[in-house]
Tab-separated table of C-alpha atoms in Angstrom:
chain	number	residue	atom	x	y	z
A	1215	MET	CA	26.868	-57.049	14.412
A	1216	ALA	CA	27.403	-55.167	17.626
A	1217	ASP	CA	25.403	-52.030	18.196
A	1218	THR	CA	27.069	-48.883	16.880
A	1219	ILE	CA	27.628	-45.722	18.864
A	1220	LEU	CA	28.381	-43.722	15.700
A	1221	ARG	CA	27.438	-44.477	12.118
A	1222	LEU	CA	27.871	-42.438	8.946
A	1223	LYS	CA	26.411	-43.356	5.568
A	1224	ASP	CA	26.954	-41.900	2.067
A	1225	ILE	CA	28.696	-38.769	3.411
A	1226	THR	CA	29.580	-36.351	0.595
A	1227	LYS	CA	31.442	-33.074	1.065
A	1228	ILE	CA	32.202	-30.717	-1.814
A	1229	PHE	CA	34.562	-27.747	-1.835
A	1230	PRO	CA	34.945	-25.435	-4.853
A	1231	GLY	CA	36.615	-27.495	-7.566
A	1232	VAL	CA	37.014	-30.691	-5.545
A	1233	LYS	CA	34.880	-33.456	-4.038
A	1234	ALA	CA	36.594	-34.037	-0.679
A	1235	LEU	CA	34.311	-36.933	0.346
A	1236	ASP	CA	32.344	-39.095	-2.069
A	1237	LYS	CA	29.645	-41.231	-0.405
A	1238	VAL	CA	31.923	-42.540	2.354
A	1239	GLU	CA	30.714	-44.655	5.252
A	1240	PHE	CA	31.982	-45.573	8.697
A	1241	ASP	CA	30.745	-47.157	11.894
A	1242	LEU	CA	32.130	-47.157	15.435
A	1243	ARG	CA	31.205	-49.617	18.179
A	1244	PRO	CA	31.039	-48.884	21.917
A	1245	GLY	CA	34.411	-49.347	23.620
A	1246	GLU	CA	36.227	-49.897	20.305
A	1247	ILE	CA	39.458	-48.490	18.901
A	1248	HIS	CA	38.851	-48.246	15.153
A	1249	ALA	CA	41.736	-47.214	12.880
A	1250	LEU	CA	41.117	-44.923	9.896
A	1251	MET	CA	43.840	-45.077	7.242
A	1252	GLY	CA	44.510	-43.776	3.750
A	1253	GLU	CA	46.936	-41.708	1.747
A	1254	ASN	CA	47.312	-37.985	2.330
A	1255	GLY	CA	44.401	-36.386	0.542
A	1256	ALA	CA	42.172	-39.451	0.912
A	1257	GLY	CA	39.599	-37.417	2.849
A	1258	LYS	CA	40.331	-38.459	6.441
A	1259	SER	CA	40.729	-34.926	7.837
A	1260	THR	CA	37.599	-33.654	6.087
A	1261	PHE	CA	35.703	-36.667	7.398
A	1262	ILE	CA	36.540	-36.006	11.045
A	1263	LYS	CA	35.670	-32.345	10.563
A	1264	VAL	CA	32.224	-33.430	9.435
A	1265	ILE	CA	31.886	-35.599	12.548
A	1266	THR	CA	32.991	-32.745	14.841
A	1267	GLY	CA	30.815	-30.073	13.239
A	1268	VAL	CA	33.589	-28.061	11.561
A	1269	HIS	CA	32.071	-28.876	8.145
A	1270	GLN	CA	28.546	-29.847	7.172
A	1271	ALA	CA	28.100	-32.553	4.553
A	1272	GLU	CA	26.068	-31.844	1.409
A	1273	GLU	CA	24.750	-35.406	1.379
A	1274	GLY	CA	24.536	-38.399	3.700
A	1275	GLU	CA	23.367	-39.256	7.197
A	1276	MET	CA	25.051	-39.446	10.591
A	1277	TYR	CA	23.646	-41.409	13.504
A	1278	LEU	CA	24.652	-41.174	17.172
A	1279	ASN	CA	23.348	-44.081	19.245
A	1280	GLU	CA	21.153	-44.895	16.221
A	1281	LYS	CA	19.519	-41.446	16.314
A	1282	PRO	CA	20.051	-39.064	13.358
A	1283	VAL	CA	22.196	-36.026	14.139
A	1284	ARG	CA	23.583	-33.073	12.196
A	1285	PHE	CA	26.029	-30.775	13.971
A	1286	LYS	CA	25.994	-27.135	12.906
A	1287	ASN	CA	29.218	-26.350	14.797
A	1288	THR	CA	31.862	-27.852	17.065
A	1289	ARG	CA	30.024	-26.857	20.233
A	1290	GLU	CA	27.066	-29.041	19.275
A	1291	ALA	CA	29.399	-31.989	18.661
A	1292	GLN	CA	31.107	-31.456	22.002
A	1293	LYS	CA	27.759	-31.359	23.824
A	1294	ALA	CA	26.967	-34.693	22.178
A	1295	GLY	CA	30.160	-36.157	23.671
A	1296	ILE	CA	32.491	-36.022	20.651
A	1297	ALA	CA	36.008	-34.601	20.979
A	1298	ALA	CA	39.050	-34.538	18.695
A	1299	ILE	CA	42.775	-34.425	19.389
A	1300	TYR	CA	44.813	-33.196	16.455
A	1301	GLN	CA	48.420	-33.839	15.423
A	1302	HIS	CA	49.259	-30.145	15.836
A	1303	VAL	CA	47.963	-29.210	19.275
A	1304	THR	CA	46.104	-25.886	19.286
A	1305	ALA	CA	46.901	-24.787	22.832
A	1306	TYR	CA	47.246	-21.465	24.617
A	1307	PRO	CA	50.948	-21.612	25.574
A	1308	HIS	CA	50.892	-18.723	28.060
A	1309	LEU	CA	47.973	-20.110	30.066
A	1310	THR	CA	48.086	-22.862	32.662
A	1311	VAL	CA	47.208	-26.481	31.985
A	1312	ALA	CA	43.929	-26.122	33.910
A	1313	GLU	CA	42.971	-23.030	31.919
A	1314	ASN	CA	43.591	-24.954	28.695
A	1315	ILE	CA	41.574	-27.951	29.900
A	1316	PHE	CA	38.528	-25.851	30.808
A	1317	MET	CA	38.809	-23.312	27.975
A	1318	GLY	CA	35.288	-22.715	26.681
A	1319	HIS	CA	33.580	-24.497	29.574
A	1320	GLN	CA	34.947	-22.838	32.706
A	1321	LYS	CA	33.485	-23.596	36.117
A	1322	ILE	CA	31.443	-20.479	36.932
A	1323	ARG	CA	29.216	-19.821	39.920
A	1324	MET	CA	27.310	-16.564	40.477
A	1325	GLY	CA	29.385	-14.892	37.782
A	1326	PHE	CA	32.768	-15.877	39.262
A	1327	VAL	CA	35.263	-18.432	37.921
A	1328	GLN	CA	35.767	-21.237	40.444
A	1329	TRP	CA	39.547	-21.462	40.150
A	1330	LYS	CA	40.136	-23.927	42.990
A	1331	GLN	CA	37.496	-26.307	41.667
A	1332	MET	CA	38.999	-26.149	38.162
A	1333	TYR	CA	42.558	-26.800	39.360
A	1334	ASP	CA	41.390	-29.646	41.611
A	1335	GLU	CA	39.393	-31.298	38.829
A	1336	ALA	CA	42.221	-30.773	36.328
A	1337	ASP	CA	44.705	-32.418	38.723
A	1338	LYS	CA	42.309	-35.336	39.188
A	1339	LEU	CA	42.077	-35.844	35.423
A	1340	LEU	CA	45.864	-35.650	35.025
A	1341	LYS	CA	46.332	-38.167	37.828
A	1342	GLU	CA	43.999	-40.601	36.056
A	1343	LEU	CA	46.250	-40.318	32.997
A	1344	ASN	CA	49.433	-40.784	35.094
A	1345	ALA	CA	50.706	-37.347	34.067
A	1346	ASP	CA	54.049	-36.274	35.552
A	1347	PHE	CA	53.027	-32.592	35.815
A	1348	ASN	CA	50.294	-30.635	37.565
A	1349	SER	CA	47.559	-28.338	36.333
A	1350	ARG	CA	49.376	-25.121	37.333
A	1351	ARG	CA	52.172	-25.662	34.811
A	1352	GLN	CA	52.303	-23.223	31.924
A	1353	MET	CA	51.183	-25.013	28.768
A	1354	GLY	CA	54.110	-23.726	26.717
A	1355	THR	CA	56.612	-25.498	29.002
A	1356	LEU	CA	55.245	-28.959	28.163
A	1357	SER	CA	56.512	-31.401	25.559
A	1358	VAL	CA	54.334	-32.377	22.574
A	1359	ALA	CA	53.416	-35.648	24.311
A	1360	GLN	CA	52.446	-33.822	27.501
A	1361	GLN	CA	50.355	-31.302	25.540
A	1362	GLN	CA	48.496	-34.180	23.892
A	1363	MET	CA	47.823	-35.576	27.359
A	1364	VAL	CA	46.275	-32.212	28.277
A	1365	GLU	CA	44.068	-32.427	25.171
A	1366	ILE	CA	42.897	-35.874	26.296
A	1367	ALA	CA	42.178	-34.483	29.761
A	1368	LYS	CA	40.200	-31.671	28.126
A	1369	ALA	CA	38.101	-34.211	26.227
A	1370	LEU	CA	37.442	-36.144	29.439
A	1371	SER	CA	36.471	-32.921	31.227
A	1372	MET	CA	33.669	-32.534	28.676
A	1373	ASP	CA	32.531	-36.117	29.297
A	1374	ALA	CA	33.478	-37.217	25.777
A	1375	HIS	CA	32.508	-40.789	24.980
A	1376	ILE	CA	33.805	-40.623	21.396
A	1377	LEU	CA	37.415	-39.521	20.996
A	1378	ILE	CA	39.065	-38.877	17.637
A	1379	MET	CA	42.873	-39.005	17.606
A	1380	ASP	CA	44.335	-37.532	14.406
A	1381	GLU	CA	47.954	-38.666	13.837
A	1382	PRO	CA	48.737	-38.397	17.580
A	1383	THR	CA	52.026	-40.328	17.372
A	1384	ALA	CA	53.517	-38.437	14.391
A	1385	SER	CA	55.726	-36.220	16.577
A	1386	LEU	CA	56.284	-38.647	19.458
A	1387	THR	CA	59.236	-40.829	20.381
A	1388	LYS	CA	58.765	-44.592	20.683
A	1389	ARG	CA	58.509	-44.337	24.477
A	1390	GLU	CA	55.972	-41.493	24.242
A	1391	SER	CA	53.960	-43.484	21.700
A	1392	GLU	CA	53.859	-46.456	24.075
A	1393	GLU	CA	52.513	-44.173	26.802
A	1394	LEU	CA	49.830	-42.898	24.433
A	1395	TYR	CA	48.908	-46.516	23.637
A	1396	ARG	CA	48.497	-47.174	27.376
A	1397	ILE	CA	46.170	-44.195	27.771
A	1398	ALA	CA	44.124	-45.178	24.699
A	1399	ARG	CA	43.674	-48.736	25.994
A	1400	LYS	CA	42.695	-47.412	29.442
A	1401	LEU	CA	40.043	-45.159	27.903
A	1402	ARG	CA	38.775	-48.035	25.734
A	1403	ASP	CA	38.446	-50.263	28.790
A	1404	GLU	CA	36.440	-47.509	30.488
A	1405	GLY	CA	33.978	-47.475	27.589
A	1406	VAL	CA	35.309	-44.618	25.442
A	1407	SER	CA	35.134	-45.292	21.696
A	1408	ILE	CA	38.175	-44.091	19.736
A	1409	ILE	CA	38.745	-43.302	16.066
A	1410	PHE	CA	42.517	-43.512	15.610
A	1411	ILE	CA	43.900	-41.927	12.424
A	1412	SER	CA	47.475	-42.856	11.587
A	1413	HIS	CA	49.891	-43.612	8.758
A	1414	ARG	CA	51.814	-46.016	10.944
A	1415	PHE	CA	50.990	-49.705	10.740
A	1416	GLU	CA	52.479	-50.236	14.220
A	1417	ASP	CA	49.828	-47.909	15.680
A	1418	MET	CA	47.065	-49.911	14.047
A	1419	TYR	CA	48.418	-53.271	15.184
A	1420	ALA	CA	49.030	-52.028	18.737
A	1421	LEU	CA	45.524	-50.649	19.267
A	1422	ALA	CA	42.819	-51.327	16.713
A	1423	THR	CA	40.536	-54.284	16.147
A	1424	ARG	CA	39.167	-52.920	12.858
A	1425	VAL	CA	40.550	-50.596	10.187
A	1426	THR	CA	38.646	-48.565	7.605
A	1427	VAL	CA	40.436	-47.377	4.447
A	1428	PHE	CA	39.631	-44.286	2.374
A	1429	ARG	CA	41.205	-43.648	-1.026
A	1430	ASP	CA	40.678	-40.642	-3.308
A	1431	ALA	CA	37.787	-39.394	-1.128
A	1432	LYS	CA	35.985	-42.752	-1.397
A	1433	TYR	CA	35.269	-45.566	1.061
A	1434	ILE	CA	37.286	-48.670	0.127
A	1435	GLY	CA	36.437	-51.071	2.933
A	1436	THR	CA	36.515	-52.026	6.609
A	1437	TYR	CA	38.690	-54.946	7.666
A	1438	ASP	CA	39.518	-56.923	10.794
A	1439	VAL	CA	43.078	-56.003	11.733
A	1440	ASP	CA	44.012	-59.615	12.515
A	1441	LYS	CA	42.815	-60.804	9.094
A	1442	ILE	CA	44.327	-58.315	6.632
A	1443	THR	CA	47.941	-58.491	5.448
A	1444	ASN	CA	50.253	-55.505	5.050
A	1445	ALA	CA	50.308	-56.054	1.296
A	1446	ASP	CA	46.508	-56.071	1.034
A	1447	LEU	CA	46.221	-53.005	3.267
A	1448	ILE	CA	48.757	-51.066	1.168
A	1449	LYS	CA	46.919	-52.063	-2.000
A	1450	ALA	CA	43.634	-50.838	-0.494
A	1451	MET	CA	45.242	-47.523	0.474
A	1452	VAL	CA	47.082	-46.700	-2.759
A	1453	GLY	CA	45.116	-48.684	-5.352
A	1454	ARG	CA	48.102	-50.697	-6.499
A	1455	GLU	CA	50.702	-53.091	-5.187
A	1456	ILE	CA	53.979	-51.534	-4.075
A	1457	THR	CA	56.357	-54.400	-4.678
A	1458	ASP	CA	59.475	-52.310	-4.079
A	1459	LEU	CA	58.899	-49.595	-1.516
A	1460	TYR	CA	62.571	-48.558	-1.652
A	1461	PRO	CA	63.417	-48.096	-5.361
A	1462	LYS	CA	67.126	-47.390	-4.848
A	1463	PRO	CA	68.722	-47.328	-8.321
A	1464	ASP	CA	72.263	-48.498	-8.974
A	1465	VAL	CA	74.105	-45.229	-9.524
A	1466	GLU	CA	77.769	-44.745	-10.276
A	1467	ILE	CA	79.146	-42.779	-7.345
A	1468	GLY	CA	81.197	-39.811	-8.480
A	1469	GLU	CA	83.622	-37.377	-6.907
A	1470	GLU	CA	83.280	-35.919	-3.438
A	1471	VAL	CA	80.989	-32.876	-3.314
A	1472	LEU	CA	80.804	-32.026	0.395
A	1473	ARG	CA	83.097	-32.920	3.283
A	1474	VAL	CA	83.017	-31.790	6.897
A	1475	GLU	CA	85.903	-32.298	9.322
A	1476	LYS	CA	85.667	-32.204	13.112
A	1477	LEU	CA	82.651	-29.907	13.176
A	1478	GLY	CA	81.656	-28.636	16.600
A	1479	ARG	CA	78.988	-26.433	18.115
A	1480	THR	CA	79.427	-25.754	21.804
A	1481	GLY	CA	76.849	-27.578	23.894
A	1482	TYR	CA	75.441	-29.563	20.981
A	1483	PHE	CA	77.977	-31.704	19.088
A	1484	LYS	CA	81.705	-32.236	18.661
A	1485	ASP	CA	84.205	-33.765	16.206
A	1486	VAL	CA	81.630	-34.597	13.536
A	1487	SER	CA	83.216	-35.710	10.248
A	1488	PHE	CA	81.697	-37.225	7.101
A	1489	SER	CA	81.518	-36.712	3.332
A	1490	VAL	CA	79.003	-37.213	0.519
A	1491	ARG	CA	79.694	-37.776	-3.151
A	1492	LYS	CA	77.956	-37.160	-6.455
A	1493	GLY	CA	75.113	-39.631	-6.991
A	1494	GLU	CA	75.291	-40.901	-3.427
A	1495	ILE	CA	72.572	-41.053	-0.772
A	1496	LEU	CA	74.196	-40.719	2.646
A	1497	GLY	CA	72.066	-41.585	5.659
A	1498	LEU	CA	72.467	-39.703	8.926
A	1499	THR	CA	70.685	-41.461	11.767
A	1500	GLY	CA	70.553	-41.920	15.516
A	1501	LEU	CA	68.145	-41.895	18.444
A	1502	VAL	CA	66.425	-38.848	19.951
A	1503	GLY	CA	69.090	-36.427	21.178
A	1504	ALA	CA	71.711	-37.525	18.631
A	1505	ARG	CA	71.887	-33.896	17.364
A	1506	ARG	CA	71.643	-34.772	13.665
A	1507	THR	CA	69.443	-31.798	12.794
A	1508	GLU	CA	71.728	-29.428	14.708
A	1509	VAL	CA	74.718	-30.614	12.640
A	1510	ILE	CA	72.851	-30.043	9.383
A	1511	GLN	CA	71.595	-26.615	10.452
A	1512	THR	CA	75.174	-25.603	11.213
A	1513	ILE	CA	76.404	-26.794	7.808
A	1514	CYS	CA	73.624	-24.750	6.189
A	1515	GLY	CA	74.510	-21.580	8.101
A	1516	ILE	CA	71.333	-21.527	10.192
A	1517	GLU	CA	73.356	-21.940	13.397
A	1518	LYS	CA	76.894	-20.746	14.131
A	1519	LEU	CA	79.821	-23.152	13.841
A	1520	SER	CA	82.204	-23.270	16.829
A	1521	SER	CA	84.958	-25.408	15.300
A	1522	GLY	CA	85.836	-27.555	12.311
A	1523	LYS	CA	86.048	-27.153	8.547
A	1524	ILE	CA	83.665	-27.456	5.594
A	1525	PHE	CA	84.845	-28.343	2.079
A	1526	VAL	CA	82.880	-28.085	-1.189
A	1527	HIS	CA	84.519	-29.836	-4.153
A	1528	GLY	CA	87.709	-30.098	-2.094
A	1529	LYS	CA	87.933	-26.371	-1.367
A	1530	GLU	CA	87.493	-25.071	2.167
A	1531	VAL	CA	84.567	-22.672	2.427
A	1532	THR	CA	83.101	-20.339	5.031
A	1533	ILE	CA	79.349	-20.489	5.605
A	1534	LYS	CA	78.043	-17.674	7.790
A	1535	ASN	CA	74.366	-17.850	6.874
A	1536	ALA	CA	71.815	-19.751	4.797
A	1537	SER	CA	72.457	-17.584	1.740
A	1538	ASP	CA	76.129	-18.606	1.771
A	1539	ALA	CA	75.120	-22.274	1.797
A	1540	GLN	CA	72.659	-21.803	-1.051
A	1541	SER	CA	75.211	-19.934	-3.168
A	1542	LEU	CA	77.564	-22.904	-2.693
A	1543	GLY	CA	74.871	-25.278	-3.970
A	1544	ILE	CA	73.739	-26.678	-0.614
A	1545	GLY	CA	69.974	-26.943	-0.162
A	1546	LEU	CA	68.027	-27.980	2.944
A	1547	LEU	CA	64.547	-29.506	3.060
A	1548	PRO	CA	63.667	-28.925	6.735
A	1549	GLU	CA	61.887	-31.392	9.001
A	1550	ASP	CA	59.020	-29.015	9.792
A	1551	ARG	CA	57.705	-28.278	6.311
A	1552	GLN	CA	54.737	-26.244	7.567
A	1553	THR	CA	56.683	-23.622	9.538
A	1554	GLN	CA	60.137	-23.794	7.940
A	1555	GLY	CA	59.635	-25.145	4.431
A	1556	LEU	CA	56.523	-23.366	3.172
A	1557	ILE	CA	54.515	-20.164	3.416
A	1558	LEU	CA	51.139	-21.849	3.766
A	1559	ASP	CA	49.010	-18.846	2.760
A	1560	TRP	CA	50.944	-18.421	-0.487
A	1561	GLY	CA	50.261	-20.249	-3.714
A	1562	ILE	CA	52.126	-23.435	-4.628
A	1563	GLY	CA	53.890	-21.726	-7.532
A	1564	ARG	CA	55.240	-18.778	-5.565
A	1565	ASN	CA	56.457	-21.161	-2.833
A	1566	ILE	CA	58.417	-23.077	-5.468
A	1567	THR	CA	60.019	-20.021	-7.078
A	1568	LEU	CA	60.655	-17.987	-3.918
A	1569	PRO	CA	64.333	-18.992	-3.370
A	1570	GLU	CA	65.151	-17.985	-6.968
A	1571	ILE	CA	62.681	-15.133	-7.366
A	1572	ARG	CA	65.410	-12.784	-8.675
A	1573	ARG	CA	65.682	-15.013	-11.726
A	1574	TYR	CA	62.235	-13.889	-12.880
A	1575	VAL	CA	62.649	-10.146	-12.321
A	1576	LYS	CA	62.589	-8.099	-15.524
A	1577	GLY	CA	63.395	-4.479	-14.764
A	1578	VAL	CA	61.291	-3.638	-11.715
A	1579	PHE	CA	58.593	-6.293	-12.320
A	1580	ILE	CA	58.383	-10.057	-11.963
A	1581	ASP	CA	57.806	-11.890	-15.230
A	1582	GLU	CA	54.898	-13.927	-13.872
A	1583	LYS	CA	54.413	-15.866	-17.097
A	1584	GLU	CA	57.983	-17.206	-16.953
A	1585	GLU	CA	57.734	-17.749	-13.184
A	1586	ASN	CA	54.467	-19.675	-13.454
A	1587	LYS	CA	55.782	-21.868	-16.275
A	1588	ALA	CA	58.871	-22.782	-14.245
A	1589	ALA	CA	56.754	-23.552	-11.176
A	1590	HIS	CA	54.269	-25.610	-13.195
A	1591	ASP	CA	57.016	-27.673	-14.856
A	1592	VAL	CA	58.812	-28.562	-11.634
A	1593	ALA	CA	55.541	-29.234	-9.743
A	1594	GLU	CA	54.586	-31.617	-12.544
A	1595	GLU	CA	58.022	-33.258	-12.356
A	1596	VAL	CA	57.409	-34.317	-8.737
A	1597	ASP	CA	53.732	-35.116	-9.451
A	1598	THR	CA	52.210	-32.598	-7.053
A	1599	LYS	CA	48.475	-33.252	-6.893
A	1600	ALA	CA	46.702	-29.880	-7.011
A	1601	VAL	CA	44.102	-28.189	-9.185
A	1602	THR	CA	46.462	-25.315	-10.131
A	1603	ILE	CA	49.788	-23.863	-8.965
A	1604	PHE	CA	47.782	-20.928	-7.603
A	1605	ASP	CA	46.176	-23.089	-4.912
A	1606	LYS	CA	47.410	-22.238	-1.433
A	1607	ALA	CA	50.035	-24.586	-0.008
A	1608	SER	CA	47.782	-24.977	3.036
A	1609	SER	CA	45.174	-26.707	0.851
A	1610	LEU	CA	47.498	-29.627	0.103
A	1611	SER	CA	47.878	-32.906	1.946
A	1612	GLY	CA	51.069	-33.496	3.919
A	1613	GLY	CA	52.612	-35.634	1.192
A	1614	ASN	CA	51.929	-33.041	-1.493
A	1615	GLN	CA	53.257	-30.251	0.725
A	1616	GLN	CA	56.481	-32.245	0.977
A	1617	LYS	CA	56.583	-32.560	-2.810
A	1618	VAL	CA	56.344	-28.759	-3.088
A	1619	VAL	CA	59.342	-28.445	-0.748
A	1620	VAL	CA	61.242	-30.864	-3.008
A	1621	ALA	CA	60.133	-28.843	-6.048
A	1622	LYS	CA	61.629	-25.698	-4.456
A	1623	ALA	CA	64.973	-27.463	-4.305
A	1624	LEU	CA	64.744	-28.689	-7.902
A	1625	ASN	CA	64.054	-25.140	-9.073
A	1626	SER	CA	67.354	-24.028	-7.510
A	1627	ASP	CA	70.913	-24.711	-8.598
A	1628	TYR	CA	71.772	-27.123	-5.784
A	1629	GLN	CA	74.386	-29.852	-5.925
A	1630	VAL	CA	73.877	-31.126	-2.381
A	1631	LEU	CA	70.356	-31.809	-1.108
A	1632	ILE	CA	69.864	-32.349	2.615
A	1633	LEU	CA	66.524	-33.935	3.484
A	1634	ASP	CA	65.598	-33.836	7.175
A	1635	GLU	CA	62.963	-36.535	7.915
A	1636	PRO	CA	61.544	-36.267	4.367
A	1637	THR	CA	58.736	-38.806	4.900
A	1638	LYS	CA	57.624	-37.722	8.369
A	1639	GLY	CA	53.845	-37.660	8.642
A	1640	VAL	CA	53.131	-38.878	5.101
A	1641	ASP	CA	51.388	-42.058	3.997
A	1642	VAL	CA	52.901	-45.127	2.389
A	1643	GLY	CA	52.003	-44.038	-1.154
A	1644	ALA	CA	53.581	-40.591	-0.701
A	1645	LYS	CA	56.638	-42.228	0.871
A	1646	ALA	CA	57.117	-44.427	-2.178
A	1647	ALA	CA	56.826	-41.350	-4.423
A	1648	ILE	CA	59.403	-39.418	-2.370
A	1649	TYR	CA	61.813	-42.379	-2.425
A	1650	GLU	CA	61.420	-42.574	-6.196
A	1651	ILE	CA	62.198	-38.855	-6.520
A	1652	MET	CA	65.295	-39.308	-4.334
A	1653	GLY	CA	66.482	-42.138	-6.560
A	1654	GLU	CA	65.970	-40.041	-9.683
A	1655	LEU	CA	67.875	-37.129	-8.140
A	1656	ALA	CA	70.784	-39.423	-7.268
A	1657	SER	CA	70.769	-40.699	-10.866
A	1658	LYS	CA	71.049	-37.081	-12.055
A	1659	GLY	CA	74.178	-36.593	-9.942
A	1660	TYR	CA	72.828	-34.869	-6.843
A	1661	ALA	CA	74.686	-35.623	-3.614
A	1662	ILE	CA	71.960	-36.402	-1.068
A	1663	ILE	CA	72.066	-36.471	2.730
A	1664	MET	CA	68.974	-37.998	4.327
A	1665	ILE	CA	68.321	-37.612	8.043
A	1666	SER	CA	65.846	-40.210	9.217
A	1667	SER	CA	64.652	-41.952	12.356
A	1668	GLU	CA	62.954	-44.682	10.329
A	1669	MET	CA	65.279	-47.659	10.163
A	1670	PRO	CA	63.654	-49.357	7.126
A	1671	GLU	CA	64.124	-46.306	4.875
A	1672	ILE	CA	67.697	-45.787	6.050
A	1673	LEU	CA	68.476	-49.428	5.223
A	1674	GLY	CA	66.493	-49.337	1.984
A	1675	MET	CA	67.676	-46.057	0.449
A	1676	CYS	CA	71.213	-45.225	1.622
A	1677	ASP	CA	74.593	-46.095	0.108
A	1678	ARG	CA	76.376	-45.296	3.367
A	1679	ILE	CA	75.100	-44.618	6.863
A	1680	VAL	CA	76.622	-42.320	9.480
A	1681	VAL	CA	75.351	-43.017	13.002
A	1682	MET	CA	75.360	-40.449	15.802
A	1683	CYS	CA	74.818	-40.577	19.551
A	1684	GLU	CA	74.616	-37.536	21.829
A	1685	GLY	CA	76.400	-35.201	19.439
A	1686	ARG	CA	79.167	-37.589	18.327
A	1687	VAL	CA	79.650	-39.757	15.258
A	1688	THR	CA	79.845	-43.303	16.612
A	1689	GLY	CA	80.253	-45.179	13.369
A	1690	GLU	CA	79.926	-45.341	9.589
A	1691	LEU	CA	78.565	-48.371	7.740
A	1692	GLY	CA	78.516	-49.397	4.099
A	1693	ARG	CA	75.227	-50.451	2.467
A	1694	ASN	CA	76.101	-54.135	2.117
A	1695	GLU	CA	77.181	-54.622	5.729
A	1696	THR	CA	74.461	-52.642	7.461
A	1697	THR	CA	71.844	-54.252	9.689
A	1698	GLN	CA	69.266	-52.779	12.020
A	1699	GLU	CA	71.118	-54.325	14.968
A	1700	LYS	CA	74.419	-52.683	14.001
A	1701	ILE	CA	72.793	-49.284	13.623
A	1702	LEU	CA	71.045	-49.557	16.995
A	1703	GLU	CA	74.270	-50.639	18.690
A	1704	LEU	CA	76.101	-47.589	17.323
A	1705	ALA	CA	73.134	-45.301	18.066
A	1706	MET	CA	73.411	-46.296	21.737
A	1707	THR	CA	77.220	-46.027	21.893
A	1708	LYS	CA	78.197	-42.820	23.668
A	1709	LYS	CA	81.909	-42.937	22.845
A	1710	SER	CA	83.170	-42.426	19.317
A	1711	ALA	CA	83.696	-45.705	17.496
A	1712	GLU	CA	85.910	-44.638	14.630
A	1713	ARG	CA	87.347	-48.140	14.349
A	1714	SER	CA	84.024	-49.278	12.823
A	1715	ALA	CA	84.196	-46.671	10.078
A	1716	VAL	CA	84.234	-47.895	6.516
A	1717	GLN	CA	86.212	-45.872	4.037
């Protein structure tokens, strides 16, 4: 076996009430891209925090270039040449790119910051990465992909020879992901070793030669990417075979619940019309810039409507704010669950009951016993994995955070559920669970609108599909006639194609 640059053996990390890592192992070779995969909550994030000195393991050994090491903090890990790039970039938006790159290790001579040297070196690093911006740009003006590029430049500025990328493509477009692949391969060819954490099989196949799987805080195995099948990899990740990833039940479609006619919001979209019926899952899809989320936010009263009409059960309604939408039985599960769907520092239970908190008020006090029972029952219904409902939402994995957002909706009297990218950033096991919940909700008579950029789940879960391009509906397709090619053709059609609509 090739020499290892990093090796961990029998790593165990314990937090109060939970064993986050249970004798896991991992090895990384020089100049290798090694994928690390597993369900949300498998222990991946805790593992990289042990490597980078954020946490210290209770048991186990770590070797760097075959020499034992134990990092007491992140600074020690950085000095050893280990850097991490996280899914949610922790940048200083009001500072320049160069200031962000050299934060914590500024160029100082005789007590003075060497600004010119820092900007020159930052520009050199950006040029090596083929960045289309310079080091004097304000960090807050950059896209997510550009900010990740700055994080990579920061790692290179510290002479990192081990780079950990934690879900770096989760918020990127396909084109941006391809650019990240190019940078990762370039770094690999220059001798940098990369641990690449992702839920996406396409990331693994594009970059990695080996993949290590964790499940339930345990090490399952390390496999050659070109020798393991998707089915075997899924089984390793979730502990069972998922024979039907899209469990769409046959549901009798009922009467129309919501209809929108010629909706418009100046500068964003125009003439958007569609309907959804009881028991139906309606897909709303399109490429980046299609304005799907903007349409949904307008229906839910988050943004102001410029033109058009909204009907609930055939009656025209006026929705001026989110409360109006909720009172009409329209619930939204937002794309960004962490900032829009949850209060992370609050307990799971209070997050679930918050929209209906008045229901539990007795006199001037909240009946916490009744509130907690309601929260516990609905959290159990969606199989939220937590020790208690009093655990903070921030302590949950991404998939379980999404289940809490779903539980909030189930605890409310909604008839229409709008799910905006419901499986974004969650693993294959959590996806299957969310699809199953969607199917059960449809069976109970909920009218569901699912916004998604993932073609397989749109094809697998939806009864009808509305396609948008640049703020216009370009077509509507029935389940039995839909193909990926047809959706892509409509998603790239700038003029309305009402003739392709299926009634």
